[in-house]
């Protein structure tokens, strides 16, 4: 069962720019394995657009998704910096400190910070 979960990447975000993101808990129905993942893209006008794309993909793999909140990510690949801030009107503010820990798993050589600033 761990193999399918391994196919779910911790982070999928745009390589550059400032964009909306959501923090999502992915789990097997009825408990069992679960993890939190980060998804963000400039293609999404609203936070729920990201979730509505992700949810069917996860359901196909046999997982339930719950959005834990959202915000924005400012990704500067040239300077290797990521800033996490803001909130989602629909989902509320994600725990940005959790988001940062997940981002650090993938962007190991980046400076990653967060704040509750709106912009």
N, CA, C and O atoms as CSV, one atom per row, in Angstrom:
chain,resi,resn,atom,element,x,y,z
A,1,UNK,N,N,0.821,-1.214,0.000
A,1,UNK,CA,C,0.000,0.000,0.000
A,1,UNK,C,C,0.843,1.247,0.000
A,1,UNK,O,O,0.398,2.289,-0.480
A,2,UNK,N,N,2.065,1.171,0.532
A,2,UNK,CA,C,2.938,2.337,0.600
A,2,UNK,C,C,3.384,2.826,-0.760
A,2,UNK,O,O,3.779,3.981,-0.917
A,3,UNK,N,N,3.321,1.938,-1.750
A,3,UNK,CA,C,3.803,2.321,-3.087
A,3,UNK,C,C,2.956,3.411,-3.710
A,3,UNK,O,O,3.485,4.367,-4.277
A,4,UNK,N,N,1.637,3.271,-3.605
A,4,UNK,CA,C,0.753,4.293,-4.177
A,4,UNK,C,C,0.971,5.633,-3.486
A,4,UNK,O,O,0.980,6.682,-4.130
A,5,UNK,N,N,1.143,5.585,-2.185
A,5,UNK,CA,C,1.371,6.821,-1.436
A,5,UNK,C,C,2.689,7.452,-1.870
A,5,UNK,O,O,2.814,8.676,-1.907
A,6,UNK,N,N,3.665,6.622,-2.195
A,6,UNK,CA,C,4.955,7.135,-2.647
A,6,UNK,C,C,4.820,7.828,-4.001
A,6,UNK,O,O,5.624,8.696,-4.342
A,7,UNK,N,N,3.803,7.445,-4.769
A,7,UNK,CA,C,3.570,8.063,-6.073
A,7,UNK,C,C,2.987,9.470,-5.924
A,7,UNK,O,O,2.968,10.248,-6.877
A,8,UNK,N,N,2.518,9.782,-4.728
A,8,UNK,CA,C,1.979,11.113,-4.467
A,8,UNK,C,C,3.136,12.005,-4.031
A,8,UNK,O,O,3.719,11.804,-2.965
A,9,UNK,N,N,3.459,12.980,-4.855
A,9,UNK,CA,C,4.610,13.817,-4.533
A,9,UNK,C,C,4.271,14.807,-3.425
A,9,UNK,O,O,3.155,15.320,-3.345
A,10,UNK,N,N,5.279,15.067,-2.559
A,10,UNK,CA,C,5.101,15.995,-1.438
A,10,UNK,C,C,4.724,17.382,-1.927
A,10,UNK,O,O,3.868,18.054,-1.352
A,11,UNK,N,N,5.387,17.795,-3.007
A,11,UNK,CA,C,5.240,19.165,-3.482
A,11,UNK,C,C,5.095,19.207,-4.997
A,11,UNK,O,O,5.876,18.592,-5.723
A,12,UNK,N,N,4.105,19.927,-5.459
A,12,UNK,CA,C,4.027,20.280,-6.874
A,12,UNK,C,C,3.660,21.755,-6.945
A,12,UNK,O,O,2.508,22.139,-6.737
A,13,UNK,N,N,4.671,22.577,-7.247
A,13,UNK,CA,C,4.449,24.013,-7.358
A,13,UNK,C,C,5.146,24.535,-8.615
A,13,UNK,O,O,6.050,23.897,-9.155
A,14,UNK,N,N,4.708,25.701,-9.062
A,14,UNK,CA,C,5.341,26.330,-10.220
A,14,UNK,C,C,6.804,26.632,-9.915
A,14,UNK,O,O,7.159,26.913,-8.770
A,15,UNK,N,N,7.655,26.574,-10.946
A,15,UNK,CA,C,9.084,26.812,-10.739
A,15,UNK,C,C,9.454,28.267,-10.495
A,15,UNK,O,O,10.590,28.565,-10.126
A,16,UNK,N,N,8.516,29.165,-10.696
A,16,UNK,CA,C,8.839,30.589,-10.589
A,16,UNK,C,C,7.562,31.398,-10.404
A,16,UNK,O,O,6.505,31.035,-10.920
A,17,UNK,N,N,7.670,32.509,-9.655
A,17,UNK,CA,C,6.559,33.443,-9.561
A,17,UNK,C,C,5.831,33.398,-8.226
A,17,UNK,O,O,6.222,32.686,-7.301
A,18,UNK,N,N,4.770,34.173,-8.155
A,18,UNK,CA,C,3.927,34.227,-6.964
A,18,UNK,C,C,2.556,33.674,-7.320
A,18,UNK,O,O,1.937,34.101,-8.295
A,19,UNK,N,N,2.091,32.733,-6.533
A,19,UNK,CA,C,0.860,32.021,-6.882
A,19,UNK,C,C,0.174,31.465,-5.649
A,19,UNK,O,O,0.761,31.391,-4.570
A,20,UNK,N,N,-1.075,31.078,-5.827
A,20,UNK,CA,C,-1.860,30.498,-4.738
A,20,UNK,C,C,-1.403,29.065,-4.478
A,20,UNK,O,O,-0.969,28.357,-5.387
A,21,UNK,N,N,-1.511,28.657,-3.216
A,21,UNK,CA,C,-1.192,27.267,-2.871
A,21,UNK,C,C,-2.186,26.754,-1.844
A,21,UNK,O,O,-2.820,27.530,-1.129
A,22,UNK,N,N,-2.311,25.445,-1.781
A,22,UNK,CA,C,-3.100,24.809,-0.722
A,22,UNK,C,C,-2.294,23.702,-0.057
A,22,UNK,O,O,-1.441,23.063,-0.672
A,23,UNK,N,N,-2.598,23.501,1.227
A,23,UNK,CA,C,-2.034,22.411,2.015
A,23,UNK,C,C,-3.131,21.360,2.129
A,23,UNK,O,O,-4.232,21.655,2.594
A,24,UNK,N,N,-2.835,20.144,1.707
A,24,UNK,CA,C,-3.867,19.112,1.609
A,24,UNK,C,C,-3.452,17.850,2.363
A,24,UNK,O,O,-2.325,17.374,2.232
A,25,UNK,N,N,-4.376,17.323,3.150
A,25,UNK,CA,C,-4.144,16.036,3.822
A,25,UNK,C,C,-4.714,14.926,2.947
A,25,UNK,O,O,-5.891,14.929,2.586
A,26,UNK,N,N,-3.856,13.996,2.626
A,26,UNK,CA,C,-4.240,12.864,1.792
A,26,UNK,C,C,-4.231,11.626,2.675
A,26,UNK,O,O,-3.237,11.356,3.348
A,27,UNK,N,N,-5.336,10.863,2.681
A,27,UNK,CA,C,-5.352,9.666,3.517
A,27,UNK,C,C,-6.219,8.565,2.944
A,27,UNK,O,O,-7.103,8.796,2.120
A,28,UNK,N,N,-5.934,7.363,3.408
A,28,UNK,CA,C,-6.767,6.221,3.073
A,28,UNK,C,C,-8.094,6.363,3.803
A,28,UNK,O,O,-8.114,6.745,4.973
A,29,UNK,N,N,-9.212,6.061,3.129
A,29,UNK,CA,C,-10.501,6.074,3.827
A,29,UNK,C,C,-10.447,5.165,5.055
A,29,UNK,O,O,-9.903,4.063,4.993
A,30,UNK,N,N,-11.004,5.625,6.152
A,30,UNK,CA,C,-11.004,4.828,7.375
A,30,UNK,C,C,-9.711,4.912,8.132
A,30,UNK,O,O,-9.412,4.044,8.953
A,31,UNK,N,N,-8.932,5.952,7.870
A,31,UNK,CA,C,-7.684,6.123,8.609
A,31,UNK,C,C,-6.520,5.462,7.906
A,31,UNK,O,O,-6.482,5.414,6.677
A,32,UNK,N,N,-5.574,4.955,8.668
A,32,UNK,CA,C,-4.385,4.377,8.050
A,32,UNK,C,C,-3.426,5.469,7.634
A,32,UNK,O,O,-3.358,6.532,8.250
A,33,UNK,N,N,-2.674,5.181,6.558
A,33,UNK,CA,C,-1.609,6.107,6.173
A,33,UNK,C,C,-2.169,7.445,5.718
A,33,UNK,O,O,-3.205,7.520,5.057
A,34,UNK,N,N,-1.461,8.486,6.087
A,34,UNK,CA,C,-1.854,9.823,5.644
A,34,UNK,C,C,-0.623,10.695,5.558
A,34,UNK,O,O,0.360,10.460,6.260
A,35,UNK,N,N,-0.671,11.692,4.710
A,35,UNK,CA,C,0.366,12.714,4.701
A,35,UNK,C,C,-0.172,14.015,4.162
A,35,UNK,O,O,-1.217,14.074,3.515
A,36,UNK,N,N,0.585,15.058,4.454
A,36,UNK,CA,C,0.201,16.384,4.006
A,36,UNK,C,C,1.068,16.778,2.821
A,36,UNK,O,O,2.284,16.585,2.833
A,37,UNK,N,N,0.431,17.330,1.804
A,37,UNK,CA,C,1.128,17.700,0.581
A,37,UNK,C,C,0.827,19.154,0.225
A,37,UNK,O,O,-0.164,19.728,0.676
A,38,UNK,N,N,1.694,19.730,-0.585
A,38,UNK,CA,C,1.575,21.124,-0.993
A,38,UNK,C,C,1.383,21.188,-2.507
A,38,UNK,O,O,2.122,20.564,-3.268
A,39,UNK,N,N,0.379,21.953,-2.924
A,39,UNK,CA,C,0.113,22.138,-4.353
A,39,UNK,C,C,-0.119,23.614,-4.629
A,39,UNK,O,O,-0.912,24.260,-3.943
A,40,UNK,N,N,0.572,24.151,-5.633
A,40,UNK,CA,C,0.386,25.554,-5.955
A,40,UNK,C,C,0.691,25.852,-7.404
A,40,UNK,O,O,1.613,25.277,-7.984
A,41,UNK,N,N,-0.085,26.755,-7.995
A,41,UNK,CA,C,0.143,27.126,-9.384
A,41,UNK,C,C,-0.472,28.479,-9.721
A,41,UNK,O,O,-1.525,28.853,-9.204
A,42,UNK,N,N,0.203,29.190,-10.587
A,42,UNK,CA,C,-0.300,30.459,-11.067
A,42,UNK,C,C,-1.485,30.297,-12.002
A,42,UNK,O,O,-2.198,31.258,-12.292
A,43,UNK,N,N,-1.688,29.066,-12.473
A,43,UNK,CA,C,-2.813,28.805,-13.373
A,43,UNK,C,C,-4.147,28.862,-12.633
A,43,UNK,O,O,-5.203,29.000,-13.250
A,44,UNK,N,N,-4.091,28.755,-11.318
A,44,UNK,CA,C,-5.322,28.749,-10.526
A,44,UNK,C,C,-5.707,30.165,-10.135
A,44,UNK,O,O,-4.948,30.865,-9.464
A,45,UNK,N,N,-6.884,30.576,-10.556
A,45,UNK,CA,C,-7.369,31.900,-10.179
A,45,UNK,C,C,-7.841,31.885,-8.725
A,45,UNK,O,O,-7.694,32.870,-8.001
A,46,UNK,N,N,-8.407,30.755,-8.316
A,46,UNK,CA,C,-8.898,30.601,-6.946
A,46,UNK,C,C,-8.319,29.325,-6.340
A,46,UNK,O,O,-7.947,28.398,-7.058
A,47,UNK,N,N,-8.246,29.290,-5.000
A,47,UNK,CA,C,-7.667,28.132,-4.322
A,47,UNK,C,C,-8.420,26.846,-4.638
A,47,UNK,O,O,-7.818,25.779,-4.753
A,48,UNK,N,N,-9.746,26.951,-4.779
A,48,UNK,CA,C,-10.506,25.719,-5.001
A,48,UNK,C,C,-10.237,25.106,-6.376
A,48,UNK,O,O,-10.503,23.923,-6.590
A,49,UNK,N,N,-9.710,25.908,-7.311
A,49,UNK,CA,C,-9.342,25.346,-8.616
A,49,UNK,C,C,-8.228,24.303,-8.471
A,49,UNK,O,O,-8.213,23.287,-9.166
A,50,UNK,N,N,-7.300,24.580,-7.555
A,50,UNK,CA,C,-6.202,23.631,-7.313
A,50,UNK,C,C,-6.772,22.343,-6.716
A,50,UNK,O,O,-6.430,21.238,-7.138
A,51,UNK,N,N,-7.650,22.513,-5.725
A,51,UNK,CA,C,-8.221,21.347,-5.051
A,51,UNK,C,C,-9.073,20.514,-6.008
A,51,UNK,O,O,-9.023,19.284,-5.991
A,52,UNK,N,N,-9.856,21.203,-6.846
A,52,UNK,CA,C,-10.757,20.486,-7.752
A,52,UNK,C,C,-10.015,19.693,-8.815
A,52,UNK,O,O,-10.558,18.742,-9.377
A,53,UNK,N,N,-8.772,20.082,-9.092
A,53,UNK,CA,C,-7.947,19.313,-10.020
A,53,UNK,C,C,-7.284,18.129,-9.301
A,53,UNK,O,O,-7.172,17.032,-9.847
A,54,UNK,N,N,-6.852,18.384,-8.069
A,54,UNK,CA,C,-6.132,17.369,-7.295
A,54,UNK,C,C,-7.041,16.242,-6.821
A,54,UNK,O,O,-6.678,15.067,-6.894
A,55,UNK,N,N,-8.217,16.605,-6.337
A,55,UNK,CA,C,-9.100,15.640,-5.686
A,55,UNK,C,C,-9.417,14.405,-6.538
A,55,UNK,O,O,-9.290,13.284,-6.046
A,56,UNK,N,N,-9.832,14.582,-7.813
A,56,UNK,CA,C,-10.109,13.394,-8.637
A,56,UNK,C,C,-8.869,12.511,-8.856
A,56,UNK,O,O,-8.968,11.285,-8.901
A,57,UNK,N,N,-7.705,13.157,-8.992
A,57,UNK,CA,C,-6.455,12.395,-9.167
A,57,UNK,C,C,-6.212,11.496,-7.958
A,57,UNK,O,O,-5.825,10.336,-8.102
A,58,UNK,N,N,-6.442,12.046,-6.764
A,58,UNK,CA,C,-6.205,11.291,-5.535
A,58,UNK,C,C,-7.259,10.206,-5.336
A,58,UNK,O,O,-6.958,9.116,-4.848
A,59,UNK,N,N,-8.498,10.514,-5.718
A,59,UNK,CA,C,-9.566,9.520,-5.601
A,59,UNK,C,C,-9.274,8.304,-6.470
A,59,UNK,O,O,-9.567,7.172,-6.087
A,60,UNK,N,N,-8.695,8.546,-7.639
A,60,UNK,CA,C,-8.315,7.435,-8.526
A,60,UNK,C,C,-7.307,6.513,-7.853
A,60,UNK,O,O,-7.323,5.301,-8.065
A,61,UNK,N,N,-6.423,7.102,-7.033
A,61,UNK,CA,C,-5.419,6.314,-6.315
A,61,UNK,C,C,-5.985,5.702,-5.032
A,61,UNK,O,O,-5.300,4.952,-4.336
A,62,UNK,N,N,-7.237,6.032,-4.731
A,62,UNK,CA,C,-7.877,5.467,-3.543
A,62,UNK,C,C,-7.689,6.282,-2.285
A,62,UNK,O,O,-7.714,5.740,-1.181
A,63,UNK,N,N,-7.500,7.590,-2.442
A,63,UNK,CA,C,-7.304,8.452,-1.280
A,63,UNK,C,C,-8.407,9.478,-1.148
A,63,UNK,O,O,-9.037,9.884,-2.125
A,64,UNK,N,N,-8.620,9.880,0.078
A,64,UNK,CA,C,-9.490,11.015,0.364
A,64,UNK,C,C,-8.601,12.234,0.590
A,64,UNK,O,O,-7.496,12.124,1.123
A,65,UNK,N,N,-9.097,13.389,0.179
A,65,UNK,CA,C,-8.365,14.636,0.346
A,65,UNK,C,C,-9.149,15.590,1.214
A,65,UNK,O,O,-10.372,15.694,1.121
A,66,UNK,N,N,-8.420,16.278,2.052
A,66,UNK,CA,C,-9.038,17.335,2.834
A,66,UNK,C,C,-8.124,18.550,2.752
A,66,UNK,O,O,-6.933,18.460,3.050
A,67,UNK,N,N,-8.683,19.686,2.349
A,67,UNK,CA,C,-7.869,20.896,2.289
A,67,UNK,C,C,-7.726,21.487,3.684
A,67,UNK,O,O,-8.721,21.766,4.353
A,68,UNK,N,N,-6.485,21.678,4.117
A,68,UNK,CA,C,-6.209,22.195,5.458
A,68,UNK,C,C,-6.059,23.711,5.471
A,68,UNK,O,O,-5.828,24.311,6.521
A,69,UNK,N,N,-6.192,24.323,4.304
A,69,UNK,CA,C,-6.048,25.770,4.210
A,69,UNK,C,C,-5.176,26.143,3.041
A,69,UNK,O,O,-4.678,25.281,2.316
A,70,UNK,N,N,-4.995,27.424,2.863
A,70,UNK,CA,C,-4.219,27.890,1.719
A,70,UNK,C,C,-3.495,29.177,2.017
A,70,UNK,O,O,-3.502,29.688,3.137
A,71,UNK,N,N,-2.871,29.681,0.977
A,71,UNK,CA,C,-2.127,30.930,1.069
A,71,UNK,C,C,-1.472,31.191,-0.265
A,71,UNK,O,O,-1.976,30.799,-1.317
A,72,UNK,N,N,-0.335,31.865,-0.201
A,72,UNK,CA,C,0.412,32.140,-1.420
A,72,UNK,C,C,1.862,31.724,-1.245
A,72,UNK,O,O,2.392,31.690,-0.134
A,73,UNK,N,N,2.480,31.413,-2.359
A,73,UNK,CA,C,3.900,31.100,-2.383
A,73,UNK,C,C,4.566,32.042,-3.359
A,73,UNK,O,O,4.085,32.253,-4.472
A,74,UNK,N,N,5.677,32.604,-2.930
A,74,UNK,CA,C,6.519,33.402,-3.804
A,74,UNK,C,C,7.785,32.587,-4.031
A,74,UNK,O,O,8.598,32.421,-3.122
A,75,UNK,N,N,7.947,32.076,-5.260
A,75,UNK,CA,C,9.057,31.178,-5.578
A,75,UNK,C,C,10.069,31.900,-6.461
A,75,UNK,O,O,9.787,32.223,-7.615
A,76,UNK,N,N,11.243,32.146,-5.905
A,76,UNK,CA,C,12.328,32.779,-6.645
A,76,UNK,C,C,13.426,31.738,-6.854
A,76,UNK,O,O,14.264,31.513,-5.980
A,77,UNK,N,N,13.405,31.110,-8.028
A,77,UNK,CA,C,14.338,30.007,-8.265
A,77,UNK,C,C,15.763,30.508,-8.485
A,77,UNK,O,O,16.725,29.783,-8.231
A,78,UNK,N,N,15.897,31.743,-8.957
A,78,UNK,CA,C,17.228,32.301,-9.219
A,78,UNK,C,C,17.985,32.472,-7.903
A,78,UNK,O,O,19.151,32.090,-7.796
A,79,UNK,N,N,17.317,33.045,-6.907
A,79,UNK,CA,C,17.947,33.270,-5.604
A,79,UNK,C,C,17.741,32.100,-4.646
A,79,UNK,O,O,18.215,32.123,-3.510
A,80,UNK,N,N,17.025,31.074,-5.120
A,80,UNK,CA,C,16.716,29.904,-4.283
A,80,UNK,C,C,16.028,30.309,-2.985
A,80,UNK,O,O,16.462,29.973,-1.884
A,81,UNK,N,N,14.938,31.043,-3.165
A,81,UNK,CA,C,14.164,31.486,-2.007
A,81,UNK,C,C,12.693,31.208,-2.248
A,81,UNK,O,O,12.176,31.392,-3.350
A,82,UNK,N,N,12.031,30.758,-1.188
A,82,UNK,CA,C,10.577,30.596,-1.224
A,82,UNK,C,C,9.997,31.297,-0.005
A,82,UNK,O,O,10.469,31.125,1.119
A,83,UNK,N,N,8.958,32.093,-0.255
A,83,UNK,CA,C,8.257,32.760,0.839
A,83,UNK,C,C,6.812,32.293,0.831
A,83,UNK,O,O,6.159,32.280,-0.213
A,84,UNK,N,N,6.323,31.913,1.991
A,84,UNK,CA,C,4.950,31.423,2.141
A,84,UNK,C,C,4.191,32.450,2.981
A,84,UNK,O,O,4.662,32.852,4.045
A,85,UNK,N,N,3.017,32.875,2.506
A,85,UNK,CA,C,2.292,33.953,3.193
A,85,UNK,C,C,0.822,33.928,2.778
A,85,UNK,O,O,0.393,33.083,1.992
A,86,UNK,N,N,0.065,34.874,3.326
A,86,UNK,CA,C,-1.317,35.049,2.891
A,86,UNK,C,C,-2.268,33.968,3.373
A,86,UNK,O,O,-1.936,33.164,4.244
A,87,UNK,N,N,-3.468,33.969,2.781
A,87,UNK,CA,C,-4.478,32.989,3.181
A,87,UNK,C,C,-5.441,32.742,2.038
A,87,UNK,O,O,-5.418,33.429,1.017
A,88,UNK,N,N,-6.289,31.744,2.234
A,88,UNK,CA,C,-7.348,31.439,1.280
A,88,UNK,C,C,-8.663,31.897,1.874
A,88,UNK,O,O,-8.964,31.599,3.030
A,89,UNK,N,N,-9.456,32.629,1.084
A,89,UNK,CA,C,-10.764,33.059,1.565
A,89,UNK,C,C,-11.651,31.844,1.819
A,89,UNK,O,O,-12.344,31.780,2.835
A,90,UNK,N,N,-11.631,30.898,0.911
A,90,UNK,CA,C,-12.512,29.735,1.007
A,90,UNK,C,C,-12.086,28.714,2.049
A,90,UNK,O,O,-12.920,28.183,2.782
A,91,UNK,N,N,-10.797,28.441,2.114
A,91,UNK,CA,C,-10.296,27.352,2.972
A,91,UNK,C,C,-9.680,27.843,4.273
A,91,UNK,O,O,-9.365,27.040,5.152
A,92,UNK,N,N,-9.506,29.150,4.404
A,92,UNK,CA,C,-8.814,29.673,5.573
A,92,UNK,C,C,-7.311,29.621,5.379
A,92,UNK,O,O,-6.827,29.211,4.325
A,93,UNK,N,N,-6.571,30.039,6.405
A,93,UNK,CA,C,-5.117,30.079,6.310
A,93,UNK,C,C,-4.537,28.708,6.637
A,93,UNK,O,O,-4.872,28.099,7.653
A,94,UNK,N,N,-3.672,28.241,5.763
A,94,UNK,CA,C,-2.941,27.009,6.064
A,94,UNK,C,C,-1.937,27.297,7.174
A,94,UNK,O,O,-1.564,28.449,7.395
A,95,UNK,N,N,-1.504,26.257,7.867
A,95,UNK,CA,C,-0.407,26.408,8.820
A,95,UNK,C,C,0.875,26.493,7.997
A,95,UNK,O,O,1.439,25.476,7.593
A,96,UNK,N,N,1.327,27.732,7.756
A,96,UNK,CA,C,2.468,27.933,6.869
A,96,UNK,C,C,3.738,27.265,7.387
A,96,UNK,O,O,4.613,26.900,6.602
A,97,UNK,N,N,3.843,27.105,8.705
A,97,UNK,CA,C,5.037,26.456,9.256
A,97,UNK,C,C,5.096,24.991,8.827
A,97,UNK,O,O,6.177,24.446,8.605
A,98,UNK,N,N,3.932,24.361,8.711
A,98,UNK,CA,C,3.862,22.974,8.205
A,98,UNK,C,C,4.243,22.956,6.732
A,98,UNK,O,O,5.008,22.099,6.291
A,99,UNK,N,N,3.706,23.904,5.976
A,99,UNK,CA,C,4.029,24.011,4.552
A,99,UNK,C,C,5.529,24.148,4.339
A,99,UNK,O,O,6.101,23.500,3.463
A,100,UNK,N,N,6.163,24.993,5.143
A,100,UNK,CA,C,7.607,25.201,5.025
A,100,UNK,C,C,8.373,23.901,5.250
A,100,UNK,O,O,9.321,23.602,4.523
A,101,UNK,N,N,7.961,23.123,6.262
A,101,UNK,CA,C,8.650,21.854,6.535
A,101,UNK,C,C,8.535,20.902,5.348
A,101,UNK,O,O,9.485,20.188,5.028
A,102,UNK,N,N,7.379,20.889,4.700
A,102,UNK,CA,C,7.184,20.021,3.531
A,102,UNK,C,C,8.031,20.509,2.355
A,102,UNK,O,O,8.646,19.713,1.646
A,103,UNK,N,N,8.054,21.825,2.160
A,103,UNK,CA,C,8.859,22.400,1.073
A,103,UNK,C,C,10.344,22.100,1.266
A,103,UNK,O,O,11.069,21.871,0.297
A,104,UNK,N,N,10.792,22.102,2.522
A,104,UNK,CA,C,12.210,21.853,2.822
A,104,UNK,C,C,12.645,20.449,2.424
A,104,UNK,O,O,13.816,20.219,2.124
A,105,UNK,N,N,11.696,19.507,2.422
A,105,UNK,CA,C,12.019,18.133,2.021
A,105,UNK,C,C,12.453,18.080,0.560
A,105,UNK,O,O,13.280,17.257,0.168
A,106,UNK,N,N,11.874,18.979,-0.234
A,106,UNK,CA,C,12.104,18.962,-1.679
A,106,UNK,C,C,13.139,19.997,-2.092
A,106,UNK,O,O,14.051,19.708,-2.866
A,107,UNK,N,N,12.984,21.208,-1.565
A,107,UNK,CA,C,13.904,22.301,-1.894
A,107,UNK,C,C,14.930,22.423,-0.780
A,107,UNK,O,O,14.914,23.368,0.008
A,108,UNK,N,N,15.830,21.432,-0.738
A,108,UNK,CA,C,16.743,21.283,0.397
A,108,UNK,C,C,17.769,22.406,0.474
A,108,UNK,O,O,18.252,22.718,1.562
A,109,UNK,N,N,18.110,23.016,-0.648
A,109,UNK,CA,C,19.157,24.043,-0.642
A,109,UNK,C,C,18.573,25.451,-0.723
A,109,UNK,O,O,19.282,26.401,-1.056
A,110,UNK,N,N,17.298,25.585,-0.423
A,110,UNK,CA,C,16.616,26.879,-0.481
A,110,UNK,C,C,16.535,27.540,0.888
A,110,UNK,O,O,16.582,26.876,1.924
A,111,UNK,N,N,16.412,28.852,0.866
A,111,UNK,CA,C,16.011,29.586,2.059
A,111,UNK,C,C,14.489,29.712,1.999
A,111,UNK,O,O,13.947,30.330,1.084
A,112,UNK,N,N,13.805,29.120,2.981
A,112,UNK,CA,C,12.340,29.087,2.960
A,112,UNK,C,C,11.797,29.745,4.219
A,112,UNK,O,O,12.128,29.351,5.337
A,113,UNK,N,N,10.953,30.760,4.016
A,113,UNK,CA,C,10.413,31.506,5.150
A,113,UNK,C,C,8.904,31.628,5.020
A,113,UNK,O,O,8.338,31.393,3.952
A,114,UNK,N,N,8.258,31.999,6.125
A,114,UNK,CA,C,6.824,32.230,6.065
A,114,UNK,C,C,6.440,33.388,6.973
A,114,UNK,O,O,7.166,33.731,7.907
A,115,UNK,N,N,5.295,33.979,6.688
A,115,UNK,CA,C,4.743,35.021,7.549
A,115,UNK,C,C,3.242,35.057,7.351
A,115,UNK,O,O,2.708,34.452,6.421
A,116,UNK,N,N,2.563,35.783,8.245
A,116,UNK,CA,C,1.107,35.924,8.119
A,116,UNK,C,C,0.748,37.173,7.324
A,116,UNK,O,O,-0.412,37.583,7.289
A,117,UNK,N,N,1.750,37.776,6.685
A,117,UNK,CA,C,1.483,38.964,5.861
A,117,UNK,C,C,0.510,38.609,4.737
A,117,UNK,O,O,0.469,37.475,4.259
A,118,UNK,N,N,-0.267,39.604,4.332
A,118,UNK,CA,C,-1.231,39.382,3.255
A,118,UNK,C,C,-0.557,39.455,1.886
A,118,UNK,O,O,-1.004,38.821,0.931
A,119,UNK,N,N,0.545,40.252,1.800
A,119,UNK,CA,C,1.209,40.354,0.506
A,119,UNK,C,C,2.723,40.388,0.644
A,119,UNK,O,O,3.433,40.473,-0.358
